[in-house]
mmCIF file of C-alpha atoms in Angstrom:
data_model
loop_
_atom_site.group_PDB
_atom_site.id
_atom_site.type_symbol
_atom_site.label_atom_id
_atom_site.label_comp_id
_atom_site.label_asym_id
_atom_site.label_seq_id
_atom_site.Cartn_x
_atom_site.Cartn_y
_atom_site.Cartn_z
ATOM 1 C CA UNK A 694 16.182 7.426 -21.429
ATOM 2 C CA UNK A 695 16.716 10.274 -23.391
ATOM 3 C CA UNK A 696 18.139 12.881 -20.288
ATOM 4 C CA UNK A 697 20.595 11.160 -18.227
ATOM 5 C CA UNK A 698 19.499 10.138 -14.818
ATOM 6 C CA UNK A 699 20.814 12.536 -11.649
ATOM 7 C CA UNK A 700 22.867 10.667 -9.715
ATOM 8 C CA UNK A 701 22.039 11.570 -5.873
ATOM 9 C CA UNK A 702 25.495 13.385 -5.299
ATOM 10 C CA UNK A 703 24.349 15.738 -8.115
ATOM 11 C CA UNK A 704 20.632 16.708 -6.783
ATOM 12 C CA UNK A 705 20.271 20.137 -5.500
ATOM 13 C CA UNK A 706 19.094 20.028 -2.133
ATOM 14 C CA UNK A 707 15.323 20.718 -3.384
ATOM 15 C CA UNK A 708 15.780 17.505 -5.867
ATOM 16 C CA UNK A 709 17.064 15.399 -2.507
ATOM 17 C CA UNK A 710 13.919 16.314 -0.285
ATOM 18 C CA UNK A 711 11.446 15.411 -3.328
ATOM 19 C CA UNK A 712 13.620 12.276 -4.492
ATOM 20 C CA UNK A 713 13.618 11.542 -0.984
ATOM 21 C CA UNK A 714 9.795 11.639 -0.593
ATOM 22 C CA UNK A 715 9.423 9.737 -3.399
ATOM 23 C CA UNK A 716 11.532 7.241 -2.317
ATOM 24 C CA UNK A 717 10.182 6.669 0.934
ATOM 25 C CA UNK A 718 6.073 6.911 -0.540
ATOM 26 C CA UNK A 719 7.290 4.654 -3.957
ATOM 27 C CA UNK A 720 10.233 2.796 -2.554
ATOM 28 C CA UNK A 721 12.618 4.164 -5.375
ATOM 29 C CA UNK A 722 12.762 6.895 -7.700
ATOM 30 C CA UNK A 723 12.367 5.561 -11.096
ATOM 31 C CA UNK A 724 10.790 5.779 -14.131
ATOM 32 C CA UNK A 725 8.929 8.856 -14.752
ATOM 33 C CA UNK A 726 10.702 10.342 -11.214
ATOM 34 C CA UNK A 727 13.798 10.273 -12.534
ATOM 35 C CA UNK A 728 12.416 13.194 -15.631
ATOM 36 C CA UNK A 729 9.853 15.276 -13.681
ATOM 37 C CA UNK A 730 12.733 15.776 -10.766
ATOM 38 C CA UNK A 731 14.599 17.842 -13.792
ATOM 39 C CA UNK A 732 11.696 20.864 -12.599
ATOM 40 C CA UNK A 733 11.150 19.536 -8.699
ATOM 41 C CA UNK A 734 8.221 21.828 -7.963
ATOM 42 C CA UNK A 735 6.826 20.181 -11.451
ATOM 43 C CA UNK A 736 7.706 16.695 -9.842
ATOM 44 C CA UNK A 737 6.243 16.925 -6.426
ATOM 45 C CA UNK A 738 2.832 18.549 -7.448
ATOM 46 C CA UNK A 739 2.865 15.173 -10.042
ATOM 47 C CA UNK A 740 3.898 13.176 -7.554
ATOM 48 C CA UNK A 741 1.479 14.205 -5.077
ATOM 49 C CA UNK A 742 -1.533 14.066 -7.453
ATOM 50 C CA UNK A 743 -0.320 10.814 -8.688
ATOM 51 C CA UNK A 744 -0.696 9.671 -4.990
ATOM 52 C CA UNK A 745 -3.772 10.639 -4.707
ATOM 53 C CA UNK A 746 -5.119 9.287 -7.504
ATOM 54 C CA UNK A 747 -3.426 5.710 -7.111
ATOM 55 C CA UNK A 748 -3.890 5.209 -3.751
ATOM 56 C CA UNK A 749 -6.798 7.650 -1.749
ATOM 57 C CA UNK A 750 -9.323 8.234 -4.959
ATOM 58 C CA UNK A 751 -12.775 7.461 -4.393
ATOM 59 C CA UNK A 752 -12.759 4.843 -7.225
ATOM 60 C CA UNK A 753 -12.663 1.508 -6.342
ATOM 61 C CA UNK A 754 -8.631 0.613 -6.759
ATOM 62 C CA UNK A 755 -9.155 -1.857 -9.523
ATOM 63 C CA UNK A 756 -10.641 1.101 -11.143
ATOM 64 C CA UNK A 757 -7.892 3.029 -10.401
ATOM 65 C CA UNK A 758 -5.708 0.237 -12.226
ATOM 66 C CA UNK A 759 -7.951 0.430 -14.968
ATOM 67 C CA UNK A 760 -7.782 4.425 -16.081
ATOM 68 C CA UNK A 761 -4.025 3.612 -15.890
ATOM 69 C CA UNK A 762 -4.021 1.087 -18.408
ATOM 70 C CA UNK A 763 -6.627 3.150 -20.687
ATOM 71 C CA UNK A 764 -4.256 6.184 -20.834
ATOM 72 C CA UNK A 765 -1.451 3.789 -21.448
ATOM 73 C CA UNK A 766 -2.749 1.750 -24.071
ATOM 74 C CA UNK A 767 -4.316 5.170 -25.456
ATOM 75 C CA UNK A 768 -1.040 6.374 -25.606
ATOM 76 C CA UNK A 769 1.668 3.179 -26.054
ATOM 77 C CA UNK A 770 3.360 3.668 -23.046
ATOM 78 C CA UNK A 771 4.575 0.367 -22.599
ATOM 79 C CA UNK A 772 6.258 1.348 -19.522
ATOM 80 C CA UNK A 773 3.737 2.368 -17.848
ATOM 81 C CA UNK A 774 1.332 -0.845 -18.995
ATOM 82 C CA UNK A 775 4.049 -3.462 -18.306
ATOM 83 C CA UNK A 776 4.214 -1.920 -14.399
ATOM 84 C CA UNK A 777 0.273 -1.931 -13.643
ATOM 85 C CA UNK A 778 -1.156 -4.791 -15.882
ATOM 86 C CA UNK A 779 -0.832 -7.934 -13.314
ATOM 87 C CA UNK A 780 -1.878 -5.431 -10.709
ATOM 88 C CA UNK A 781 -5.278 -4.645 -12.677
ATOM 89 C CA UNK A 782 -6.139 -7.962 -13.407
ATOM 90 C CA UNK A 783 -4.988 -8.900 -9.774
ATOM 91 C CA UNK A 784 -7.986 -6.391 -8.722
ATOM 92 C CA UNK A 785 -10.416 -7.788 -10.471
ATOM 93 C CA UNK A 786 -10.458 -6.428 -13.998
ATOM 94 C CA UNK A 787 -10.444 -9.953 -16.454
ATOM 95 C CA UNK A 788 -7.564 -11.061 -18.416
ATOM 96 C CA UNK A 789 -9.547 -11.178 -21.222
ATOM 97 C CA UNK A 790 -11.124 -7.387 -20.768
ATOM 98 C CA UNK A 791 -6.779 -6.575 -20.362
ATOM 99 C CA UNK A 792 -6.172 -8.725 -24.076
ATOM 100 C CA UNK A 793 -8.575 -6.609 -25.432
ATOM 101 C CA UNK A 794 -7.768 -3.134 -24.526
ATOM 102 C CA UNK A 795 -4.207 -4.241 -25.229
ATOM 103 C CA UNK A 796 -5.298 -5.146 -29.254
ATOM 104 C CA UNK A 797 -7.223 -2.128 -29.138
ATOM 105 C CA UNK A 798 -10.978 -4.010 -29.360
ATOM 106 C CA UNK A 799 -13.606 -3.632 -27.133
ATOM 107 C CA UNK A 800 -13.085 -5.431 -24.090
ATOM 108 C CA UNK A 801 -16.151 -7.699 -21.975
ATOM 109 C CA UNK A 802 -16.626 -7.085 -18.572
ATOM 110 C CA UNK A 803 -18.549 -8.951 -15.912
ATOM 111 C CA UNK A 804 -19.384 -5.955 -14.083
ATOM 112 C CA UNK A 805 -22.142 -3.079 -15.217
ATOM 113 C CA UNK A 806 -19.531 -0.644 -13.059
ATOM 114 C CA UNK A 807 -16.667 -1.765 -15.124
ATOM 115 C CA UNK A 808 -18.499 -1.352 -18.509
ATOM 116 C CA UNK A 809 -19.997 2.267 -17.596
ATOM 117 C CA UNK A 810 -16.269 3.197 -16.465
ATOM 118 C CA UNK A 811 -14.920 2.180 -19.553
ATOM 119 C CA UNK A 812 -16.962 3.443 -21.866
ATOM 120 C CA UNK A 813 -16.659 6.869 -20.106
ATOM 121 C CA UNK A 814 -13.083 6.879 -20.419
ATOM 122 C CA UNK A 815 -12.982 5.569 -23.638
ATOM 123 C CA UNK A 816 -15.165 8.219 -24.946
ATOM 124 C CA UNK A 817 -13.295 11.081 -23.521
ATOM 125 C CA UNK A 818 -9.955 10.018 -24.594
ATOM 126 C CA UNK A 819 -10.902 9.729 -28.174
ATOM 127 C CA UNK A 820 -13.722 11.330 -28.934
ATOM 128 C CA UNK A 821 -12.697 14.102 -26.178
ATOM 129 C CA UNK A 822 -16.543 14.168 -25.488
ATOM 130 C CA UNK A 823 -18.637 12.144 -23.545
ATOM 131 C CA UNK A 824 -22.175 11.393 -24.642
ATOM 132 C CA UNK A 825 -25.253 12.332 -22.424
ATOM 133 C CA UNK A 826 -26.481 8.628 -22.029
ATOM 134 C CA UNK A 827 -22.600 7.287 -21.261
ATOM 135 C CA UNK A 828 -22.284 10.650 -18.737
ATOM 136 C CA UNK A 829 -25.425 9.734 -17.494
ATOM 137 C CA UNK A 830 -24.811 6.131 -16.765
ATOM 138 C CA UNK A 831 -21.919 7.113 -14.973
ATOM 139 C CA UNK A 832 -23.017 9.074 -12.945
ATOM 140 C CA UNK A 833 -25.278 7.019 -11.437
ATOM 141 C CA UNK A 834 -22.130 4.414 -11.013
ATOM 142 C CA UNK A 835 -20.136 6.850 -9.430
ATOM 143 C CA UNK A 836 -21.862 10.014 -8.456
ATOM 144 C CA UNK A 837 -19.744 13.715 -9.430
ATOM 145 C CA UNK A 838 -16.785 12.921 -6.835
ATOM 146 C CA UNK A 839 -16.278 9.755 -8.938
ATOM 147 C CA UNK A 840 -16.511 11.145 -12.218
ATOM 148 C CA UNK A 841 -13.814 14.273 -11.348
ATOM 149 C CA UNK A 842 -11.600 11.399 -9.931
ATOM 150 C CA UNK A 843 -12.305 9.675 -13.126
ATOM 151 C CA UNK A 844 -11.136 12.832 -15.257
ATOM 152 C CA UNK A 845 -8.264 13.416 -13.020
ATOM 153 C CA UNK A 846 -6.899 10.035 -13.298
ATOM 154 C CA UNK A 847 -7.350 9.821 -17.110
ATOM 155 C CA UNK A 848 -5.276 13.866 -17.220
ATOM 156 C CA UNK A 849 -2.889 12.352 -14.997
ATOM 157 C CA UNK A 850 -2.345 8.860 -16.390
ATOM 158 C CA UNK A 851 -2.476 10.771 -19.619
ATOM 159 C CA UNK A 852 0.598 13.157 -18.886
ATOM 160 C CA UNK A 853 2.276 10.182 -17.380
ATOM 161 C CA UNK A 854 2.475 8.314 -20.680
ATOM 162 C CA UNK A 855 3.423 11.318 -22.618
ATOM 163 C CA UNK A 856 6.105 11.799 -20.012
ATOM 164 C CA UNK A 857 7.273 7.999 -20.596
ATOM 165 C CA UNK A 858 7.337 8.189 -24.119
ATOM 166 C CA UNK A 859 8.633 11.648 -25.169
ATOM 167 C CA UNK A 860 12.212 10.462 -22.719
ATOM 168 C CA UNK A 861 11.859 7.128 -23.839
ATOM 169 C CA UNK A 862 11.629 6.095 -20.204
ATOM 170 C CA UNK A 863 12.985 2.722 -20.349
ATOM 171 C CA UNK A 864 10.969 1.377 -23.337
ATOM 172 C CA UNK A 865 12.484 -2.238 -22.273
ATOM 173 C CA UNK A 866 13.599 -3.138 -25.773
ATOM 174 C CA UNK A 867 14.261 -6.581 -24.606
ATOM 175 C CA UNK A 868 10.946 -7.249 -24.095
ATOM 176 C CA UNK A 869 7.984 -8.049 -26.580
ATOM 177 C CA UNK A 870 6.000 -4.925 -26.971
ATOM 178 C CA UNK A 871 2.429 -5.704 -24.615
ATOM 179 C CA UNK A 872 0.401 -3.907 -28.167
ATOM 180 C CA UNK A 873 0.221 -5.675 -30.688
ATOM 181 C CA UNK A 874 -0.088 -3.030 -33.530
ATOM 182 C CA UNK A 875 2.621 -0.306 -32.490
ATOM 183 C CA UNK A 876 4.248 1.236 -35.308
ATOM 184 C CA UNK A 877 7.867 2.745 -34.784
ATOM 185 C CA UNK A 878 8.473 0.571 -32.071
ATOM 186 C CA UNK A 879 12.116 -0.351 -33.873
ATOM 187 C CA UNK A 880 12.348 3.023 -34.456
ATOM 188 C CA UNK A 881 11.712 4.471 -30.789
ATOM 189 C CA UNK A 882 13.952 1.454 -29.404
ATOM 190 C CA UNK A 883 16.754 2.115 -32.153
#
């Protein structure tokens, strides 16, 4: 990690309340935590809207799972991937539907839900438009509440993996890279 961790003996007293919120919501403070409590009002508004989004949305949690591995695929944040993958298929989203997004092809899905959910996101995140007919469709998968939740996972998930990546947030360079075609991965791990 590019900033050094704070040890607890070092936290301000604001840092201790969120670390210990985190803690006690998260059972540790790690990963992306252990940046965001460098500016702790930054941290516990991220926090919080991170645990909304993973755990009280309105989208069905494998879903939920699913915008996660989008944004981190969409923006190589292995860390991020490597923590929620088994969790996403676990839900319900195919193994093969994972392989795919992780090679960057268009994954299969058994369910009409799934498709319409990831052609929305795929659409915003890089076209950063979303077509009438794919807005359309789903909408009528998951009504407006759905669809903010939808953008507000993607912004978070988003922010998340830029987080991981610009502090090099354990980037596990013991482990295989999870995407196949990432360039500079020797360089970010050197």
């Amino acid at each position: 990690m590019r900033l050094p961790v704070i040890k607890p003996d070092e936290m301000t007293e604001r840092q201790q309340e969120i670390a210990a919120r985190i803690a006690g919501r998260r059972g540790a403070v790690r990963g992306p935590f252990q940046v965001w409590l460098n500016s702790p009002e930054l941290c516990e508004r991220v926090e919080a809207l991170g645990a909304f989004l993973r755990w009280e949305s309105s989208l069905p949690l494998r879903l939920r799972e699913l915008s996660l591995l989008i944004a981190a695929r969409h923006f190589d944040a292995q860390y991020s991937w490597n923590a929620h993958v088994a969790k996403c298929v676990e839900e319900g989203i195919p193994q093969a539907a994972v392989d795919a997004i992780a090679r960057k092809e268009t994954p299969e899905f058994d369910k009409d839900e799934d498709r319409a959910f990831y052609q929305f996101c795929r659409e915003l995140l890089e076209d950063h438009f979303v077509t009438d007919e794919t807005f359309a469709n789903a909408l009528q998968h998951f009504g407006p509440q759905g669809l903010v939740d939808t953008v507000g996972s993607l912004g978070n998930f988003s922010m998340l993996g830029m987080c991981l990546n610009a502090f090099q947030v354990d980037l596990q360079a013991g482990k295989e890279p999870p995407f196949p075609d990432i360039e500079g991965y020797a360089r970010r791990n050197a």
